[in-house]
CSV table of C-alpha atoms in Angstrom, one decimal:
chain,number,residue,atom,x,y,z
A,667,MET,CA,46.2,11.3,-14.4
A,668,ALA,CA,43.3,9.7,-12.7
A,669,GLY,CA,40.6,11.2,-10.5
A,670,ARG,CA,36.9,11.0,-9.9
A,671,VAL,CA,34.5,10.7,-12.9
A,672,HIS,CA,30.7,10.9,-12.8
A,673,ILE,CA,29.1,9.0,-15.7
A,674,GLY,CA,25.7,10.1,-16.6
A,675,MET,CA,23.7,7.8,-19.0
A,676,LEU,CA,20.4,8.9,-20.6
A,677,SER,CA,17.9,7.2,-22.8
A,678,TYR,CA,14.8,8.3,-24.6
A,679,GLY,CA,13.5,4.8,-24.1
A,680,SER,CA,13.4,2.6,-21.0
A,681,ALA,CA,16.9,1.2,-21.2
A,682,PRO,CA,20.3,1.7,-22.9
A,683,SER,CA,21.3,-0.5,-25.9
A,684,LEU,CA,23.1,-3.7,-25.2
A,685,ASN,CA,26.2,-2.2,-26.8
A,686,THR,CA,26.2,0.8,-24.4
A,687,PHE,CA,25.5,-1.4,-21.4
A,688,GLN,CA,28.3,-3.8,-22.2
A,689,SER,CA,30.8,-1.0,-22.9
A,690,PHE,CA,29.9,0.6,-19.6
A,691,MET,CA,30.2,-2.6,-17.6
A,692,GLN,CA,33.5,-3.6,-19.4
A,693,SER,CA,34.9,-0.1,-18.5
A,694,LEU,CA,34.4,-0.3,-14.7
A,695,GLU,CA,37.4,-2.5,-13.9
A,696,PRO,CA,39.9,-0.8,-16.2
A,697,LEU,CA,38.8,2.6,-14.9
A,698,SER,CA,39.4,1.4,-11.3
A,699,SER,CA,42.7,-0.1,-12.2
A,700,ALA,CA,43.8,3.2,-13.8
A,701,GLY,CA,43.0,5.0,-10.6
A,702,TRP,CA,39.6,6.4,-11.5
A,703,THR,CA,36.8,6.5,-8.9
A,704,VAL,CA,33.4,6.2,-10.7
A,705,THR,CA,30.0,7.4,-9.7
A,706,PHE,CA,27.0,6.9,-11.9
A,707,SER,CA,23.5,8.3,-12.5
A,708,CYS,CA,21.0,7.5,-15.2
A,709,ARG,CA,17.8,9.0,-16.7
A,710,PHE,CA,15.8,6.5,-18.7
A,711,GLY,CA,12.4,7.1,-20.3
A,712,ASP,CA,12.5,10.9,-20.4
A,713,GLY,CA,11.3,12.1,-23.8
A,714,ILE,CA,12.8,15.6,-23.1
A,715,ILE,CA,16.5,14.9,-23.5
A,716,THR,CA,17.5,18.4,-22.4
A,717,ARG,CA,15.7,17.9,-19.1
A,718,ALA,CA,17.4,14.5,-18.6
A,719,ARG,CA,20.8,16.1,-19.3
A,720,ASN,CA,20.1,19.0,-17.0
A,721,SER,CA,19.2,16.5,-14.2
A,722,ILE,CA,22.4,14.6,-14.6
A,723,CYS,CA,24.4,17.9,-14.7
A,724,ARG,CA,22.7,19.0,-11.5
A,725,GLU,CA,23.7,15.7,-9.8
A,726,PHE,CA,27.3,16.2,-11.0
A,727,LEU,CA,27.4,19.7,-9.6
A,728,HIS,CA,25.5,19.3,-6.3
A,729,ARG,CA,25.2,15.7,-5.3
A,730,VAL,CA,28.6,14.5,-6.4
A,731,PRO,CA,30.7,17.6,-5.7
A,732,LYS,CA,34.1,15.8,-5.6
A,733,SER,CA,34.0,14.5,-9.2
A,734,ASP,CA,36.5,16.0,-11.5
A,735,VAL,CA,34.9,15.0,-14.8
A,736,LEU,CA,31.4,14.5,-16.1
A,737,VAL,CA,30.9,12.0,-19.0
A,738,MET,CA,27.5,12.1,-20.6
A,739,LEU,CA,26.6,8.9,-22.5
A,740,ASP,CA,23.7,8.4,-24.9
A,741,ASP,CA,22.0,5.1,-25.0
A,742,ASP,CA,23.1,4.1,-28.5
A,743,ILE,CA,26.9,4.3,-28.4
A,744,GLY,CA,29.7,1.8,-27.6
A,745,TRP,CA,33.4,2.2,-26.9
A,746,LYS,CA,36.5,0.3,-25.9
A,747,PRO,CA,37.5,0.8,-22.3
A,748,PRO,CA,41.0,2.1,-23.1
A,749,ASP,CA,39.5,4.7,-25.3
A,750,LEU,CA,37.4,6.1,-22.4
A,751,ILE,CA,40.5,6.1,-20.2
A,752,THR,CA,42.5,8.0,-22.8
A,753,ARG,CA,39.7,10.6,-23.2
A,754,LEU,CA,39.4,11.0,-19.4
A,755,ASP,CA,43.2,11.4,-19.0
A,756,ALA,CA,43.2,14.0,-21.8
A,757,ALA,CA,40.3,15.9,-20.2
A,758,THR,CA,42.0,16.2,-16.8
A,759,MET,CA,45.3,17.3,-18.4
A,760,GLU,CA,43.7,20.1,-20.4
A,761,GLY,CA,42.7,21.8,-17.1
A,762,LYS,CA,46.1,21.6,-15.6
A,763,THR,CA,48.9,24.1,-16.0
């Protein structure tokens, strides 16, 4: 089941790792093909991670009200696009009856 996903990326430093950036970029087309609409926000260079996470959550709740799912990404992870789609599908199915 597809829908709208808001992806929030945060980094203590000034930019995400190459692995994270490549994983994100490689996921956009497969997400779109699977029916997901993607919005994105980022917080880089904030040494207070809880503040950066809160800022992304605030955007998800108030500025992007039509998103169904929030995915929070740290700057040092990588993934395969099908794995992200599987997790998103599972997350949206858990809330359905």
